[in-house]
Coordinates of C-alpha atoms and ligand atoms in Angstrom, one line a residue:
M1 CA -37.9 -1.6 -12.6
S2 CA -34.7 0.0 -11.4
T3 CA -31.5 -2.0 -11.1
P4 CA -29.8 -2.3 -7.7
M5 CA -27.2 0.2 -9.0
E6 CA -29.9 2.7 -9.9
L7 CA -31.6 2.1 -6.5
F8 CA -28.3 2.8 -4.7
V9 CA -27.9 6.1 -6.6
Q10 CA -31.4 7.1 -5.8
E11 CA -30.9 6.3 -2.1
M12 CA -27.7 8.4 -2.1
K13 CA -29.4 11.3 -3.7
K14 CA -32.0 11.2 -1.0
L15 CA -29.4 11.0 1.8
L16 CA -26.7 13.4 0.5
Q17 CA -29.0 15.8 -1.5
P18 CA -26.5 17.0 -4.1
D19 CA -27.4 19.7 -6.5
E20 CA -26.2 17.6 -9.4
V21 CA -25.3 14.0 -10.1
Y22 CA -22.7 13.0 -12.6
V23 CA -22.1 9.3 -13.5
M24 CA -18.5 8.7 -14.6
D25 CA -18.0 6.9 -18.0
G26 CA -14.2 6.7 -17.9
S27 CA -13.8 8.4 -21.3
Q28 CA -11.0 10.6 -22.4
E29 CA -13.4 13.6 -22.8
E30 CA -14.4 13.1 -19.2
A31 CA -10.8 13.4 -18.0
Q32 CA -10.5 16.7 -19.9
K33 CA -13.8 18.0 -18.6
L34 CA -13.1 17.2 -15.0
T35 CA -9.5 18.5 -14.9
E36 CA -10.8 21.8 -16.4
L37 CA -13.5 22.0 -13.9
A38 CA -11.1 21.2 -11.0
Q39 CA -8.9 24.1 -12.1
K40 CA -11.8 26.4 -11.6
S41 CA -13.2 24.8 -8.4
E42 CA -12.2 25.4 -4.8
I43 CA -12.6 23.0 -1.8
N44 CA -12.5 24.9 1.5
G45 CA -10.7 27.8 -0.1
L46 CA -8.1 25.9 -2.1
T47 CA -8.1 25.6 -5.8
V48 CA -8.4 21.9 -6.5
L49 CA -5.9 21.5 -9.3
K50 CA -3.3 23.7 -11.0
K51 CA -1.7 22.7 -14.2
L52 CA 2.1 22.0 -14.1
N53 CA 4.7 22.5 -16.8
G54 CA 3.4 20.3 -19.6
E55 CA 6.8 20.0 -21.4
E56 CA 8.5 18.5 -18.4
Y57 CA 5.5 16.7 -17.0
P58 CA 2.8 16.1 -19.6
N59 CA -0.8 16.2 -18.5
S60 CA 0.2 16.8 -14.9
Y61 CA -1.6 18.7 -12.1
Y62 CA -0.9 19.9 -8.6
H63 CA -3.2 19.5 -5.7
R64 CA -2.8 20.9 -2.2
S65 CA -5.0 19.4 0.5
N66 CA -6.1 20.9 3.8
T67 CA -3.1 20.9 6.2
N68 CA -5.0 18.8 8.7
D69 CA -5.7 16.2 6.0
V70 CA -2.4 14.8 4.7
A71 CA -2.3 11.2 5.9
R72 CA -4.4 8.2 6.9
T73 CA -6.0 8.7 10.3
E74 CA -6.0 5.3 11.9
H75 CA -7.6 6.5 15.2
L76 CA -10.7 7.6 13.2
T77 CA -10.9 4.4 11.2
F78 CA -13.4 1.7 12.4
V79 CA -14.4 -1.8 11.5
C80 CA -18.0 -2.3 12.5
T81 CA -18.6 -6.1 12.6
S82 CA -21.6 -7.3 14.6
T83 CA -19.3 -8.3 17.5
K84 CA -16.2 -6.5 18.8
E85 CA -14.4 -9.8 18.9
E86 CA -14.7 -10.3 15.1
A87 CA -13.0 -6.9 14.5
G88 CA -10.3 -7.9 17.1
P89 CA -7.9 -5.8 19.2
N90 CA -6.2 -4.7 15.9
N91 CA -9.2 -2.5 15.0
N92 CA -11.3 0.3 16.5
W93 CA -14.8 -1.1 16.7
Q94 CA -18.3 0.4 16.8
D95 CA -21.6 -1.3 16.8
P96 CA -22.8 -1.3 13.2
K97 CA -26.2 0.2 13.9
E98 CA -24.8 3.0 16.0
A99 CA -22.1 3.7 13.5
K100 CA -24.6 3.9 10.6
E101 CA -26.8 6.3 12.6
K102 CA -23.8 8.5 13.3
M103 CA -22.7 8.5 9.6
N104 CA -26.2 9.0 8.3
S105 CA -26.6 12.1 10.5
L106 CA -23.2 13.5 9.4
M107 CA -23.9 12.8 5.8
K108 CA -27.5 14.0 5.6
G109 CA -27.7 16.8 3.1
C110 CA -23.9 17.1 3.1
M111 CA -23.7 17.5 -0.7
K112 CA -26.1 20.5 -0.9
G113 CA -24.5 22.9 -3.4
R114 CA -22.2 20.2 -4.7
T115 CA -22.0 17.6 -7.4
M116 CA -22.2 13.9 -6.5
Y117 CA -19.9 11.9 -8.7
V118 CA -21.1 8.3 -9.1
I119 CA -18.1 6.1 -9.8
P120 CA -18.7 2.5 -11.0
F121 CA -15.4 0.7 -10.9
I122 CA -13.8 -2.7 -11.1
M123 CA -11.0 -3.8 -8.8
G124 CA -8.9 -6.1 -11.0
T125 CA -9.0 -6.7 -14.8
P126 CA -12.5 -7.0 -16.2
K127 CA -12.1 -10.6 -17.4
S128 CA -10.7 -12.1 -14.2
K129 CA -12.9 -14.2 -11.9
Y130 CA -11.0 -12.8 -9.1
S131 CA -12.0 -9.1 -9.9
K132 CA -14.7 -7.4 -7.9
N133 CA -17.4 -4.8 -8.8
C134 CA -17.8 -1.6 -6.9
I135 CA -19.5 1.8 -6.8
Q136 CA -18.3 4.9 -4.9
V137 CA -20.1 8.2 -4.6
T138 CA -18.1 11.3 -3.7
D139 CA -18.4 15.1 -3.8
S140 CA -14.6 15.6 -4.4
V141 CA -13.6 16.0 -8.0
Y142 CA -10.0 15.3 -6.9
V143 CA -11.2 11.9 -5.5
A144 CA -13.2 11.3 -8.7
L145 CA -10.1 12.0 -10.8
S146 CA -7.8 9.9 -8.6
M147 CA -10.2 7.0 -8.7
R148 CA -10.1 7.1 -12.6
I149 CA -6.3 6.6 -12.3
M150 CA -6.2 4.1 -9.5
T151 CA -9.0 1.8 -10.6
R152 CA -10.9 0.8 -13.8
V153 CA -13.7 3.3 -13.9
G154 CA -16.7 3.8 -16.1
K155 CA -18.9 2.0 -18.6
Q156 CA -17.1 -1.3 -18.5
A157 CA -17.7 -1.4 -14.7
A158 CA -21.3 -0.4 -15.0
E159 CA -21.9 -3.1 -17.6
R160 CA -20.1 -5.7 -15.5
I161 CA -22.4 -4.8 -12.6
G162 CA -25.5 -5.0 -14.8
N163 CA -28.5 -6.1 -12.8
S164 CA -26.5 -7.6 -10.0
S165 CA -26.8 -6.5 -6.5
D166 CA -23.4 -8.0 -5.7
F167 CA -21.2 -4.9 -5.6
F168 CA -19.2 -3.0 -3.0
R169 CA -20.8 0.3 -1.9
G170 CA -18.6 3.2 -1.0
I171 CA -20.1 6.5 0.3
H172 CA -17.7 9.4 0.6
S173 CA -18.0 13.1 1.3
I174 CA -15.1 15.4 2.1
G175 CA -17.6 17.3 4.3
D176 CA -16.0 20.3 5.9
V177 CA -12.6 18.6 6.4
N178 CA -12.9 18.9 10.1
P179 CA -11.0 16.2 12.1
D180 CA -13.6 16.3 14.8
R181 CA -16.2 15.2 12.3
R182 CA -14.0 12.7 10.4
F183 CA -14.7 9.0 10.4
I184 CA -13.9 6.1 8.1
M185 CA -16.4 3.4 8.9
H186 CA -16.2 -0.2 7.5
F187 CA -19.1 -2.6 7.4
P188 CA -17.6 -5.8 6.1
Q189 CA -20.8 -7.8 6.6
D190 CA -22.6 -5.3 4.3
N191 CA -19.8 -4.8 1.8
L192 CA -20.0 -1.1 2.6
V193 CA -17.8 1.8 3.6
M194 CA -18.9 5.2 4.8
S195 CA -16.2 7.9 4.9
F196 CA -16.7 11.5 5.9
G197 CA -14.5 14.5 6.5
S198 CA -11.2 13.7 4.6
G199 CA -10.1 13.9 1.0
Y200 CA -6.8 12.1 1.6
G201 CA -5.8 8.9 -0.4
G202 CA -6.4 6.0 1.9
N203 CA -9.3 7.7 3.7
A204 CA -11.1 8.8 0.6
L205 CA -10.2 6.6 -2.4
L206 CA -12.4 3.8 -1.1
G207 CA -11.2 1.2 -3.7
K208 CA -7.7 1.3 -2.1
K209 CA -7.2 0.4 1.6
C210 CA -10.9 0.5 2.6
Y211 CA -12.1 -2.0 0.0
S212 CA -9.2 -3.8 -1.4
L213 CA -7.7 -4.5 2.0
R214 CA -10.1 -4.1 4.9
I215 CA -13.3 -5.4 3.2
A216 CA -11.5 -7.7 0.8
S217 CA -9.4 -9.3 3.6
Y218 CA -12.7 -10.2 5.3
L219 CA -14.1 -11.6 2.1
G220 CA -10.9 -13.6 1.6
Y221 CA -11.2 -15.0 5.1
K222 CA -14.8 -16.2 4.3
E223 CA -13.9 -17.4 0.7
G224 CA -10.5 -18.9 1.1
W225 CA -8.1 -16.3 -0.4
L226 CA -5.9 -13.4 0.8
A227 CA -6.0 -9.7 0.3
E228 CA -2.5 -8.3 1.2
H229 CA -0.6 -5.1 1.4
M230 CA 2.0 -6.4 -1.1
I231 CA 3.8 -5.6 -4.3
I232 CA 3.9 -8.1 -7.2
I233 CA 7.1 -8.3 -9.3
G234 CA 8.6 -10.6 -11.9
V235 CA 12.4 -10.8 -11.8
E236 CA 14.2 -12.0 -14.9
A237 CA 17.6 -13.6 -14.3
P238 CA 20.4 -13.7 -16.9
D239 CA 19.1 -17.1 -18.1
G240 CA 15.8 -15.5 -19.1
K241 CA 13.7 -17.2 -16.5
I242 CA 11.2 -15.0 -14.6
T243 CA 10.5 -15.6 -10.9
Y244 CA 7.5 -13.9 -9.4
F245 CA 7.6 -12.4 -5.9
L246 CA 5.2 -10.8 -3.5
G247 CA 6.6 -8.2 -1.1
A248 CA 5.0 -6.8 2.0
F249 CA 6.4 -3.7 3.8
P250 CA 4.5 -1.3 6.0
S251 CA 3.4 2.0 4.6
A252 CA 6.3 4.2 3.4
C253 CA 8.8 1.4 3.8
G254 CA 9.8 0.7 0.3
K255 CA 7.1 -1.2 -1.7
T256 CA 6.8 1.2 -4.7
N257 CA 10.6 1.5 -4.9
L258 CA 11.1 -2.3 -5.0
A259 CA 8.2 -2.7 -7.5
L260 CA 9.9 -0.3 -9.9
L261 CA 13.5 -1.5 -9.2
E262 CA 16.1 -1.0 -11.8
P263 CA 18.6 -3.7 -10.7
L264 CA 22.2 -2.7 -10.5
L265 CA 23.3 -6.3 -11.2
K266 CA 23.9 -7.0 -14.9
G267 CA 21.5 -9.4 -16.6
Y268 CA 18.7 -8.9 -14.1
K269 CA 15.4 -7.1 -14.9
V270 CA 12.4 -6.4 -12.6
F271 CA 8.9 -6.2 -14.1
A272 CA 6.2 -4.5 -12.1
L273 CA 2.7 -5.9 -11.6
G274 CA 1.7 -4.1 -8.5
D275 CA 3.1 -1.6 -5.9
D276 CA 0.7 -1.8 -3.0
I277 CA -2.0 -4.4 -3.0
A278 CA -2.2 -8.1 -4.0
W279 CA -5.1 -10.5 -4.0
I280 CA -3.8 -14.0 -3.8
N281 CA -5.8 -17.2 -4.7
I282 CA -4.9 -20.8 -4.9
G283 CA -5.0 -21.7 -8.6
D284 CA -6.2 -25.0 -10.1
D285 CA -2.7 -26.4 -9.9
G286 CA -2.4 -25.7 -6.2
Q287 CA 0.0 -22.8 -6.6
L288 CA -0.5 -19.3 -5.2
Y289 CA -1.5 -16.8 -7.9
A290 CA -1.6 -13.1 -7.4
I291 CA -3.4 -10.2 -9.2
N292 CA -3.1 -6.5 -8.5
P293 CA -6.6 -5.1 -8.1
E294 CA -5.4 -1.5 -8.7
A295 CA -4.6 0.2 -12.0
G296 CA -2.5 3.1 -10.7
M297 CA 0.1 4.0 -8.1
F298 CA -0.3 6.4 -5.2
G299 CA 3.4 6.8 -4.4
V300 CA 5.4 8.6 -1.8
A301 CA 7.2 11.5 -3.5
P302 CA 10.1 12.3 -1.1
G303 CA 13.2 10.1 -1.8
T304 CA 12.1 9.4 -5.4
G305 CA 14.9 10.6 -7.7
L306 CA 17.0 9.5 -10.7
N307 CA 19.6 7.8 -8.4
T308 CA 17.1 5.9 -6.2
N309 CA 14.2 5.2 -8.6
P310 CA 14.9 6.1 -12.2
T311 CA 11.9 4.0 -13.5
M312 CA 9.5 6.1 -11.4
I313 CA 10.9 9.4 -12.8
Q314 CA 10.3 8.0 -16.3
T315 CA 6.8 6.8 -15.3
L316 CA 5.9 10.3 -14.1
K317 CA 7.0 11.9 -17.4
N318 CA 5.5 9.2 -19.6
N319 CA 2.0 10.3 -19.6
K320 CA -0.2 8.6 -22.1
F321 CA -3.8 8.6 -21.3
F322 CA -4.5 9.5 -17.7
P323 CA -3.7 12.8 -16.0
T324 CA -1.0 12.5 -13.3
L325 CA -1.6 14.3 -9.9
F326 CA 1.0 15.6 -7.5
T327 CA -0.3 16.2 -4.0
N328 CA 1.3 18.3 -1.3
V329 CA 4.7 18.4 -3.0
A330 CA 6.6 21.8 -3.4
I331 CA 6.6 23.8 -6.6
N332 CA 9.7 25.0 -8.3
N333 CA 8.7 28.5 -9.4
A334 CA 11.5 28.8 -12.0
D335 CA 9.6 26.4 -14.3
N336 CA 6.4 25.4 -12.6
T337 CA 7.5 21.8 -12.0
P338 CA 6.8 19.7 -8.9
W339 CA 9.7 19.3 -6.4
W340 CA 10.4 17.2 -3.3
E341 CA 13.4 16.3 -1.1
G342 CA 15.4 13.7 -3.0
L343 CA 14.3 14.7 -6.5
S344 CA 17.5 16.5 -7.1
K345 CA 20.7 17.0 -5.0
E346 CA 20.5 20.8 -5.3
K347 CA 17.4 22.5 -3.8
P348 CA 16.0 24.9 -6.4
N349 CA 16.2 28.4 -5.0
D350 CA 12.7 29.6 -5.7
L351 CA 10.3 27.1 -4.1
T352 CA 6.8 27.3 -2.8
D353 CA 6.3 24.8 0.0
W354 CA 3.5 22.3 0.3
Q355 CA 1.4 24.8 2.3
G356 CA 1.6 27.5 -0.4
N357 CA 4.2 29.7 1.3
K358 CA 7.5 30.9 0.0
Y359 CA 10.1 28.3 1.1
E360 CA 13.0 29.7 3.2
S361 CA 16.0 27.5 2.3
S362 CA 17.5 28.2 5.7
C363 CA 14.5 26.6 7.4
E364 CA 14.7 23.1 8.8
K365 CA 11.4 21.9 7.6
S366 CA 11.0 20.1 4.3
A367 CA 9.5 21.9 1.3
A368 CA 7.4 19.0 0.3
H369 CA 5.2 17.2 3.0
P370 CA 7.0 14.0 4.1
N371 CA 3.8 12.1 2.9
S372 CA 3.4 14.1 -0.3
R373 CA 2.4 11.8 -3.1
F374 CA 1.9 11.3 -6.8
T375 CA -1.1 9.5 -8.4
V376 CA -0.1 7.9 -11.7
S377 CA -1.4 5.2 -14.0
I378 CA 0.4 1.9 -13.8
Y379 CA 0.2 1.8 -17.6
N380 CA 2.7 4.7 -17.8
C381 CA 5.4 2.4 -16.2
P382 CA 8.0 1.4 -18.8
T383 CA 8.7 -1.8 -16.9
L384 CA 5.1 -3.0 -16.5
S385 CA 5.0 -6.8 -16.9
Q386 CA 3.3 -8.2 -19.9
E387 CA 1.4 -10.4 -17.4
Y388 CA -0.2 -7.4 -15.7
D389 CA -3.6 -7.9 -17.2
N390 CA -3.5 -11.7 -17.1
P391 CA -6.9 -12.7 -15.5
K392 CA -5.3 -15.7 -13.8
G393 CA -2.6 -13.6 -12.2
V394 CA 1.0 -14.8 -11.8
P395 CA 2.4 -17.9 -10.0
I396 CA 4.3 -16.9 -6.9
S397 CA 7.7 -18.5 -5.9
G398 CA 8.8 -16.1 -3.1
I399 CA 7.3 -13.8 -0.5
I400 CA 9.4 -11.0 0.9
F401 CA 8.5 -9.4 4.2
G402 CA 10.2 -6.3 5.6
G403 CA 10.1 -3.6 8.1
R404 CA 11.9 -0.4 8.9
R405 CA 14.3 -1.2 11.7
A406 CA 17.4 0.7 12.8
S407 CA 18.6 -2.4 14.7
T408 CA 18.1 -6.1 15.4
I409 CA 16.6 -7.4 12.1
P410 CA 19.3 -8.7 9.7
L411 CA 19.5 -7.5 6.1
V412 CA 18.0 -10.8 4.9
Y413 CA 17.1 -14.2 6.2
E414 CA 14.9 -17.1 5.0
A415 CA 12.2 -18.9 6.9
K416 CA 12.6 -22.7 7.3
D417 CA 9.1 -23.4 6.1
W418 CA 5.6 -21.9 5.6
N419 CA 4.6 -22.0 9.3
S420 CA 7.8 -20.4 10.5
G421 CA 7.5 -17.8 7.7
V422 CA 4.0 -17.0 8.9
F423 CA 5.4 -16.7 12.4
I424 CA 8.1 -14.3 11.3
A425 CA 5.6 -12.2 9.3
S426 CA 3.3 -12.1 12.3
T427 CA 6.0 -10.6 14.4
I428 CA 7.2 -7.8 12.1
G429 CA 8.0 -4.6 13.9
S430 CA 8.5 -1.3 12.0
E431 CA 9.1 2.3 12.8
T432 CA 6.0 4.4 12.2
T433 CA 6.1 6.8 9.2
A434 CA 4.4 9.9 7.9
A435 CA 1.9 7.8 5.9
A436 CA -0.3 7.8 9.0
S437 CA -1.0 10.7 11.3
G438 CA 0.7 10.5 14.7
Q439 CA 4.2 10.0 16.0
V440 CA 6.8 9.0 13.5
G441 CA 9.7 6.7 14.3
T442 CA 8.4 4.5 17.1
V443 CA 8.6 0.7 16.6
R444 CA 5.2 -1.0 16.6
R445 CA 4.3 -4.5 15.6
D446 CA 2.9 -4.5 12.1
P447 CA 2.2 -8.2 11.1
M448 CA 2.4 -8.8 7.4
A449 CA 2.4 -4.9 7.1
M450 CA -1.4 -5.3 7.6
L451 CA -2.0 -3.9 11.1
P452 CA -3.9 -0.9 9.9
F453 CA -5.6 -2.8 7.1
C454 CA -6.8 -6.2 8.3
G455 CA -10.6 -6.0 8.4
Y456 CA -11.1 -8.7 11.1
N457 CA -9.5 -10.2 14.1
M458 CA -5.8 -10.7 13.4
G459 CA -5.7 -13.9 15.4
D460 CA -8.1 -15.4 12.9
Y461 CA -6.1 -13.8 10.1
F462 CA -2.9 -15.7 11.3
Q463 CA -4.9 -18.9 11.3
H464 CA -6.1 -18.2 7.8
W465 CA -2.5 -17.7 6.6
L466 CA -1.6 -21.1 8.2
N467 CA -4.6 -22.7 6.5
I468 CA -3.6 -21.4 3.1
G469 CA -0.2 -23.0 3.5
K470 CA -1.9 -26.3 4.3
K471 CA -4.2 -26.1 1.3
A472 CA -1.6 -25.0 -1.3
K473 CA 0.3 -27.7 -3.1
K474 CA 3.4 -25.7 -4.0
I475 CA 4.6 -23.3 -1.3
P476 CA 6.6 -20.2 -2.0
K477 CA 9.7 -19.5 0.1
I478 CA 9.4 -16.8 2.6
F479 CA 12.1 -14.2 3.2
M480 CA 12.5 -11.3 5.7
V481 CA 14.5 -8.2 4.8
N482 CA 15.5 -5.0 6.5
W483 CA 16.9 -2.2 4.2
F484 CA 17.0 0.3 7.1
R485 CA 19.7 -0.8 9.6
K486 CA 21.6 2.2 11.0
D487 CA 25.1 2.6 12.4
E488 CA 26.1 4.4 15.6
N489 CA 26.0 7.7 13.8
G490 CA 22.5 7.2 12.5
N491 CA 23.6 6.5 8.9
F492 CA 22.0 3.7 6.8
M493 CA 24.4 0.7 6.7
W494 CA 23.0 -0.7 3.5
P495 CA 22.8 1.4 0.3
G496 CA 19.3 0.1 -0.4
F497 CA 17.3 0.9 -3.5
R498 CA 19.0 -0.4 -6.7
D499 CA 21.5 -2.4 -4.6
N500 CA 18.6 -4.4 -3.2
S501 CA 18.8 -6.4 -6.4
R502 CA 21.8 -8.1 -4.8
I503 CA 19.5 -9.6 -2.2
I504 CA 16.8 -10.5 -4.7
K505 CA 19.5 -12.4 -6.7
W506 CA 20.3 -14.4 -3.5
M507 CA 16.6 -15.2 -3.1
I508 CA 16.3 -16.5 -6.7
D509 CA 19.4 -18.7 -6.1
R510 CA 17.8 -20.1 -3.0
I511 CA 14.5 -20.8 -4.8
E512 CA 16.5 -22.5 -7.6
G513 CA 18.5 -24.5 -5.1
K514 CA 21.7 -22.9 -6.4
T515 CA 23.1 -21.8 -3.1
G516 CA 23.2 -23.2 0.4
A517 CA 22.4 -21.3 3.6
K518 CA 23.5 -21.2 7.2
E519 CA 21.1 -22.3 9.8
S520 CA 20.7 -19.8 12.6
E521 CA 18.5 -19.1 15.6
I522 CA 16.0 -17.2 13.5
G523 CA 16.1 -19.0 10.2
F524 CA 18.5 -19.4 7.2
L525 CA 21.2 -16.8 6.7
P526 CA 23.3 -16.3 3.5
E527 CA 26.5 -18.3 3.5
E528 CA 29.8 -16.4 3.5
N529 CA 30.2 -14.5 0.1
A530 CA 26.8 -15.7 -1.1
I531 CA 25.5 -12.2 -1.7
D532 CA 26.9 -10.7 -4.9
L533 CA 28.6 -7.5 -3.8
S534 CA 30.5 -6.9 -7.0
G535 CA 31.2 -3.2 -7.6
L536 CA 29.9 -2.2 -4.2
D537 CA 32.1 -0.2 -1.9
I538 CA 31.1 -1.7 1.5
K539 CA 33.3 -2.9 4.3
K540 CA 33.3 -6.6 5.2
E541 CA 32.7 -5.8 8.8
T542 CA 29.5 -3.9 7.8
V543 CA 28.2 -6.8 5.8
D544 CA 29.0 -9.2 8.7
K545 CA 27.1 -6.9 11.1
L546 CA 24.2 -6.7 8.7
L547 CA 24.0 -10.5 8.7
S548 CA 24.6 -11.2 12.4
I549 CA 22.3 -11.9 15.3
D550 CA 22.5 -9.7 18.3
K551 CA 21.1 -12.0 21.0
E552 CA 20.6 -9.2 23.5
A553 CA 18.5 -7.2 21.0
W554 CA 16.6 -10.4 20.1
R555 CA 15.7 -11.0 23.8
K556 CA 14.1 -7.6 23.8
E557 CA 12.4 -8.3 20.5
I558 CA 10.8 -11.4 22.0
V559 CA 9.4 -9.5 24.9
M560 CA 7.7 -7.1 22.4
V561 CA 6.3 -10.0 20.4
E562 CA 5.0 -11.6 23.6
E563 CA 3.3 -8.4 24.6
F564 CA 1.7 -8.1 21.2
Y565 CA 0.5 -11.7 21.1
A566 CA -1.0 -11.4 24.6
K567 CA -3.5 -8.9 23.2
F568 CA -5.0 -11.7 21.1
G569 CA -5.3 -14.2 23.9
D570 CA -6.5 -17.6 22.7
K571 CA -6.8 -16.4 19.1
I572 CA -3.0 -16.9 18.5
P573 CA -2.7 -20.2 16.7
K574 CA -0.8 -23.0 18.5
E575 CA 1.6 -23.3 15.6
L576 CA 2.7 -19.7 16.1
K577 CA 3.0 -20.1 19.9
D578 CA 5.2 -23.1 19.3
C579 CA 7.5 -21.1 16.9
L580 CA 7.8 -18.4 19.6
D581 CA 8.8 -21.0 22.2
V582 CA 11.4 -22.5 19.9
L583 CA 12.8 -19.1 19.2
K584 CA 12.9 -18.2 22.9
K585 CA 14.9 -21.4 23.7
K586 CA 17.4 -20.7 20.9
I587 CA 18.0 -17.1 21.8
S588 CA 18.3 -17.6 25.6
Ligands
GTP1 P1 3.1 3.2 0.8 O1 2.7 3.8 -0.5 O2 2.9 4.2 2.0 O3 2.5 1.9 1.1 O4 4.7 3.2 0.8 P2 5.8 2.2 0.1 O5 5.9 1.0 1.0 O6 5.4 2.0 -1.3 O7 7.1 3.0 0.2 P3 8.0 3.7 -0.9 O8 8.7 2.7 -1.8 O9 7.2 4.8 -1.5 O10 9.2 4.3 0.0 C1 9.0 5.1 1.2 C2 10.2 5.8 1.5 O11 11.3 4.9 1.8 C3 10.7 6.7 0.4 O12 11.1 8.0 1.0 C4 11.9 6.0 -0.1 O13 12.8 6.8 -0.7 C5 12.4 5.2 1.1 N1 13.0 3.9 0.7 C6 12.6 3.0 -0.2 N2 13.4 2.0 -0.4 C7 14.5 2.2 0.4 C8 15.8 1.6 0.6 O14 16.1 0.5 0.1 N3 16.6 2.2 1.5 C9 16.3 3.4 2.1 N4 17.2 3.9 2.9 N5 15.2 4.0 1.9 C10 14.3 3.5 1.0
SPV2 C1 -0.2 3.6 2.7 O1 -0.4 4.4 3.6 O2 0.1 2.4 2.9 C2 -0.5 4.0 1.3 C3 -1.1 5.3 1.1 O3 -0.3 3.3 0.4 S1 -2.8 5.3 1.4 O4 -3.5 5.2 0.2 O5 -3.1 6.6 2.0 O6 -3.1 4.2 2.3
MN3 MN1 0.5 1.2 1.1

């Protein structure tokens, strides 16, 4: 008798008709074999991997994707629940039966002449009861190699699945990379994703956004936990105590940088546990505990440099076990190293740009794509927390939300309680970034940084958040930050990056009850001089402005929130409507 896993593979062979099937075992030899193969293979005319300078960047490879396939495509991403209402106005919806028919016809025979990689993987550490079993098939060796870095792939996963039929199924083909034939279809009720026509990260590495957020958020809703677009960090204060935080920021708004923060403030240390996704459960003691289901980081390259994020530069050069991949960055031809804007002050003079052309330094375009990325094992990170593999996860004392806003939102404030924190998070606005295709820089509502990733109706999701607060016995404090305020000349007003440790310190002091706060219309603001600005060259008037409330701007903000809420009709919980009414009265 075949196991459910074997049956799935047989079914996939029949549908996709690959020439060969390769089942991933996760071994070191496999990494070698696949990276060698990828250096000899082409996808749509592009060599899949090129080896980079191994002295500067050990075991590192360069990948260029199709120029039409460099970011998530939200307009081609669907949540196919049995009713449209379950998916909500936050998702594109299609009837599951029709969607499956469409995908089956696109996928029929699509792996002819190709190898089908079968990837058994675990999201989360194998011993944790919170971890989940998964299988993805793909015809992209780049995706297969990326999955080996981002998740726990191979024999241990196959063994954990065993005879069970309880595993996520991910079906992926890069197809002919044609945006007209590209769809990322989610079937939460079948624990299934079908993705065709893209080889890009969030569209193709199905363990990431597709499973660990869209499908998992749906599972969490049914089962009483949360799957969130959040980092997990432990912050050690000078007294040696470690405080664990979660942090949610929309795509390309600073999660990885905060997760790997090297604090400027003396005596503080940040330990990384996750840089993109957190699964949050209520533990036996009633506290919230978080695990990171991933095992790697798929980070934004531009802006990553020794000044901004020295820990990431070390991580990228600290290769131990897994190959590191660089996608759509530029190449410095002088020494065959990857390069991107922000890696060094001086631009190297002989660069090949992300499209493979000689880079003209006079040209206004960037040499690396703004959404160019690296894929690196989290085990390479020198500041990885000792608790990273703890099956129970870590107990959370603070949740940080943030967005990218040139105006209105102060540098930091604190919610009065859980419900008002959920309200604040449900109203987050953020300027769109290059992480998703489409216009960059327009403000859209992105509640909890989950707008593109919530696998069900966001009104129900808000209620689920409120319910978690009711159920939990010890509730974390909720903070809102904005590192991205700009002045009249368009310059950032706050230095950001390593200076953000100053704000984290204030949060720890609040959690510990060591500092008071000023009540304001929107929540608690830091008292005068409560933020440690020692050694920072910043004008008092700038700090005052960063922490002030511009009522005129807030009135406009409220209008945008009302417009957003209106889309969800009765689904917006009463508690949140009440918070909005209170805010309106205070701001008027
Ligand atoms: P995803 O991987 O898309 O989810 O992104 P992310 O949230 O992890 O964002 P990341 O940390 O990679 O940062 C995205 C961009 O924002 C990079 O270009 C960073 O250099 C920039 N950035 C991060 N933190 C700060 C900050 O404090 N201030 C400023 N000005 N820029 C920042
Ligand atoms: C994001 O866009 O939030 C990312 C990159 O982290 S992706 O894997 O493409 O979703
Ligand atoms: Mn992300």
